């Protein structure tokens, strides 16, 4: 099997899960001050807020293989993309602290699931000659996602500074999540 545009596009889209992983992991760093003020968070509550996505990641990583085996990697990755979109929009429009926690947890499930399913899918569709490089694209995108999170936090703080900039910072990931869904 040769590398063609369809396979390359499939690998790039699956690797968007890595970008979203990195983005979601890092974007919270730019919101901690505003979230602390908005919800009057103690240091412990802030820790729960930041780590809520990581708890979801554990669940997603532990159980994503089950639907991946049963329904296929690609369709299961689409479900993870729905989780990402729901999380981004839910966090951006969170009406209280508990809603924020729930939506961050949902995003974490998407992170964990795509971290397992994305590289597996890429490996399955890639020709042997390109497999290592294309699977590595997922991990490369994690780092790119971290960079983009810090960059977007900076840009949003310049163009929409204030008490609600955290909503934009958390919600902006809905755009790449929608691309991952397609």
Tab-separated table of C-alpha atoms in Angstrom:
chain	number	residue	atom	x	y	z
A	1	UNK	CA	0.000	0.000	0.000
A	2	UNK	CA	1.269	3.468	-0.919
A	3	UNK	CA	0.741	6.727	0.877
A	4	UNK	CA	-1.968	8.647	-0.956
A	5	UNK	CA	-3.904	11.819	-0.217
A	6	UNK	CA	-6.787	9.948	1.428
A	7	UNK	CA	-4.500	8.089	3.837
A	8	UNK	CA	-2.536	11.233	4.603
A	9	UNK	CA	-5.718	13.198	5.250
A	10	UNK	CA	-7.043	10.407	7.482
A	11	UNK	CA	-3.826	10.394	9.510
A	12	UNK	CA	-3.811	14.183	9.845
A	13	UNK	CA	-7.436	14.273	11.012
A	14	UNK	CA	-6.818	11.472	13.524
A	15	UNK	CA	-3.734	13.350	14.733
A	16	UNK	CA	-5.954	16.366	15.486
A	17	UNK	CA	-6.872	14.407	18.601
A	18	UNK	CA	-3.298	14.977	19.727
A	19	UNK	CA	-3.561	18.689	19.019
A	20	UNK	CA	-6.745	18.888	21.072
A	21	UNK	CA	-5.086	16.886	23.844
A	22	UNK	CA	-2.222	19.374	24.056
A	23	UNK	CA	-4.503	22.368	23.706
A	24	UNK	CA	-6.905	21.301	26.427
A	25	UNK	CA	-4.116	20.325	28.789
A	26	UNK	CA	-2.412	23.722	28.485
A	27	UNK	CA	-5.263	26.179	27.923
A	28	UNK	CA	-6.439	25.936	31.525
A	29	UNK	CA	-3.201	27.611	32.652
A	30	UNK	CA	-4.391	30.911	31.212
A	31	UNK	CA	-7.713	30.784	33.035
A	32	UNK	CA	-6.849	29.939	36.632
A	33	UNK	CA	-6.842	33.512	37.927
A	34	UNK	CA	-10.156	34.402	36.321
A	35	UNK	CA	-11.767	31.124	37.398
A	36	UNK	CA	-10.572	31.650	40.965
A	37	UNK	CA	-12.163	35.097	40.987
A	38	UNK	CA	-15.367	34.083	39.185
A	39	UNK	CA	-16.154	31.077	41.354
A	40	UNK	CA	-14.323	32.121	44.558
A	41	UNK	CA	-12.186	29.001	44.367
A	42	UNK	CA	-9.926	27.905	47.178
A	43	UNK	CA	-6.572	26.413	46.145
A	44	UNK	CA	-8.075	22.936	46.563
A	45	UNK	CA	-11.110	23.784	44.435
A	46	UNK	CA	-8.825	25.224	41.763
A	47	UNK	CA	-6.861	21.981	41.824
A	48	UNK	CA	-10.073	20.021	41.305
A	49	UNK	CA	-10.994	22.342	38.435
A	50	UNK	CA	-7.671	21.909	36.679
A	51	UNK	CA	-7.500	18.153	37.291
A	52	UNK	CA	-11.111	17.377	36.349
A	53	UNK	CA	-10.102	16.892	32.715
A	54	UNK	CA	-7.318	14.551	33.788
A	55	UNK	CA	-9.777	12.363	35.684
A	56	UNK	CA	-11.815	12.113	32.501
A	57	UNK	CA	-8.649	11.283	30.584
A	58	UNK	CA	-8.078	8.261	32.803
A	59	UNK	CA	-11.605	6.997	32.154
A	60	UNK	CA	-11.374	7.659	28.416
A	61	UNK	CA	-8.024	5.902	28.093
A	62	UNK	CA	-9.150	2.908	30.145
A	63	UNK	CA	-12.346	2.242	28.234
A	64	UNK	CA	-11.928	3.641	24.688
A	65	UNK	CA	-10.656	0.341	23.359
A	66	UNK	CA	-14.006	-1.334	23.967
A	67	UNK	CA	-16.067	0.776	21.536
A	68	UNK	CA	-12.984	1.044	19.311
A	69	UNK	CA	-12.961	-2.727	18.886
A	70	UNK	CA	-16.717	-3.054	18.641
A	71	UNK	CA	-17.630	-0.125	16.373
A	72	UNK	CA	-14.308	0.711	14.746
A	73	UNK	CA	-11.622	3.273	15.478
A	74	UNK	CA	-12.871	5.933	13.079
A	75	UNK	CA	-16.438	6.010	14.395
A	76	UNK	CA	-15.193	5.912	17.978
A	77	UNK	CA	-12.870	8.842	17.228
A	78	UNK	CA	-15.903	10.755	15.980
A	79	UNK	CA	-17.588	10.178	19.335
A	80	UNK	CA	-14.450	11.513	21.047
A	81	UNK	CA	-14.682	14.560	18.780
A	82	UNK	CA	-18.271	15.109	19.941
A	83	UNK	CA	-16.985	14.999	23.523
A	84	UNK	CA	-14.375	17.647	22.634
A	85	UNK	CA	-16.964	19.929	21.034
A	86	UNK	CA	-19.388	19.516	23.947
A	87	UNK	CA	-16.596	20.198	26.396
A	88	UNK	CA	-15.354	23.328	24.645
A	89	UNK	CA	-18.803	24.837	24.260
A	90	UNK	CA	-19.903	23.716	27.719
A	91	UNK	CA	-16.832	25.202	29.382
A	92	UNK	CA	-17.230	28.422	27.437
A	93	UNK	CA	-20.856	28.743	28.512
A	94	UNK	CA	-20.550	27.143	31.977
A	95	UNK	CA	-23.284	28.546	34.214
A	96	UNK	CA	-21.616	27.480	37.459
A	97	UNK	CA	-18.531	25.766	38.804
A	98	UNK	CA	-20.135	22.321	38.774
A	99	UNK	CA	-21.041	22.652	35.101
A	100	UNK	CA	-17.453	23.636	34.356
A	101	UNK	CA	-16.201	20.528	36.157
A	102	UNK	CA	-18.597	18.257	34.275
A	103	UNK	CA	-17.691	19.711	30.878
A	104	UNK	CA	-13.956	19.525	31.631
A	105	UNK	CA	-14.427	15.891	32.647
A	106	UNK	CA	-16.265	15.177	29.373
A	107	UNK	CA	-13.391	16.765	27.461
A	108	UNK	CA	-11.005	14.595	29.425
A	109	UNK	CA	-12.852	11.478	28.306
A	110	UNK	CA	-12.351	12.687	24.731
A	111	UNK	CA	-8.652	13.283	25.400
A	112	UNK	CA	-8.111	9.850	26.895
A	113	UNK	CA	-10.130	8.101	24.237
A	114	UNK	CA	-8.461	9.829	21.323
A	115	UNK	CA	-5.030	9.229	22.884
A	116	UNK	CA	-5.675	5.508	22.634
A	117	UNK	CA	-7.707	5.353	19.435
A	118	UNK	CA	-5.906	7.999	17.353
A	119	UNK	CA	-2.479	6.350	17.177
A	120	UNK	CA	-4.100	2.927	16.706
A	121	UNK	CA	-6.188	4.181	13.791
A	122	UNK	CA	-3.210	5.899	12.195
A	123	UNK	CA	-1.135	2.721	12.526
A	124	UNK	CA	-3.899	0.644	10.968
A	125	UNK	CA	-4.361	2.832	7.887
A	126	UNK	CA	-0.694	3.686	7.288
A	127	UNK	CA	1.588	1.816	4.924
A	128	UNK	CA	4.508	0.177	6.774
A	129	UNK	CA	7.063	2.550	5.257
A	130	UNK	CA	5.235	5.612	6.669
A	131	UNK	CA	3.649	4.151	9.810
A	132	UNK	CA	6.176	5.419	12.356
A	133	UNK	CA	6.222	8.948	10.980
A	134	UNK	CA	2.456	9.199	10.746
A	135	UNK	CA	1.857	7.799	14.237
A	136	UNK	CA	4.507	10.249	15.474
A	137	UNK	CA	2.346	13.011	14.021
A	138	UNK	CA	-0.128	12.427	16.854
A	139	UNK	CA	2.525	13.105	19.502
A	140	UNK	CA	3.919	16.039	17.524
A	141	UNK	CA	0.438	17.534	17.501
A	142	UNK	CA	0.233	17.274	21.302
A	143	UNK	CA	3.162	19.692	21.473
A	144	UNK	CA	1.675	21.905	18.755
A	145	UNK	CA	-1.586	21.980	20.728
A	146	UNK	CA	0.243	23.149	23.851
A	147	UNK	CA	1.913	25.909	21.861
A	148	UNK	CA	-1.379	26.962	20.269
A	149	UNK	CA	-3.085	27.049	23.677
A	150	UNK	CA	-0.540	29.478	25.066
A	151	UNK	CA	-0.635	31.527	21.875
A	152	UNK	CA	-4.438	31.696	21.838
A	153	UNK	CA	-4.515	32.578	25.544
A	154	UNK	CA	-2.152	35.453	24.825
A	155	UNK	CA	-4.107	36.700	21.802
A	156	UNK	CA	-7.448	36.468	23.606
A	157	UNK	CA	-6.035	38.359	26.583
A	158	UNK	CA	-5.067	41.146	24.168
A	159	UNK	CA	-8.301	41.393	22.193
A	160	UNK	CA	-10.871	40.451	24.856
A	161	UNK	CA	-9.331	41.225	28.239
A	162	UNK	CA	-11.493	41.120	31.295
A	163	UNK	CA	-13.361	38.943	33.695
A	164	UNK	CA	-14.879	36.736	30.987
A	165	UNK	CA	-11.841	36.129	28.784
A	166	UNK	CA	-11.615	32.658	30.328
A	167	UNK	CA	-14.819	31.731	28.500
A	168	UNK	CA	-13.218	32.539	25.157
A	169	UNK	CA	-10.006	30.763	26.109
A	170	UNK	CA	-11.833	27.552	26.970
A	171	UNK	CA	-14.431	27.803	24.206
A	172	UNK	CA	-12.114	28.505	21.290
A	173	UNK	CA	-11.089	24.855	21.083
A	174	UNK	CA	-14.530	24.093	19.637
A	175	UNK	CA	-13.170	25.153	16.224
A	176	UNK	CA	-10.424	22.507	15.893
A	177	UNK	CA	-12.713	20.020	17.638
A	178	UNK	CA	-15.278	20.548	14.883
A	179	UNK	CA	-12.576	19.805	12.287
A	180	UNK	CA	-11.742	16.631	14.191
A	181	UNK	CA	-15.423	15.683	14.027
A	182	UNK	CA	-15.496	15.969	10.240
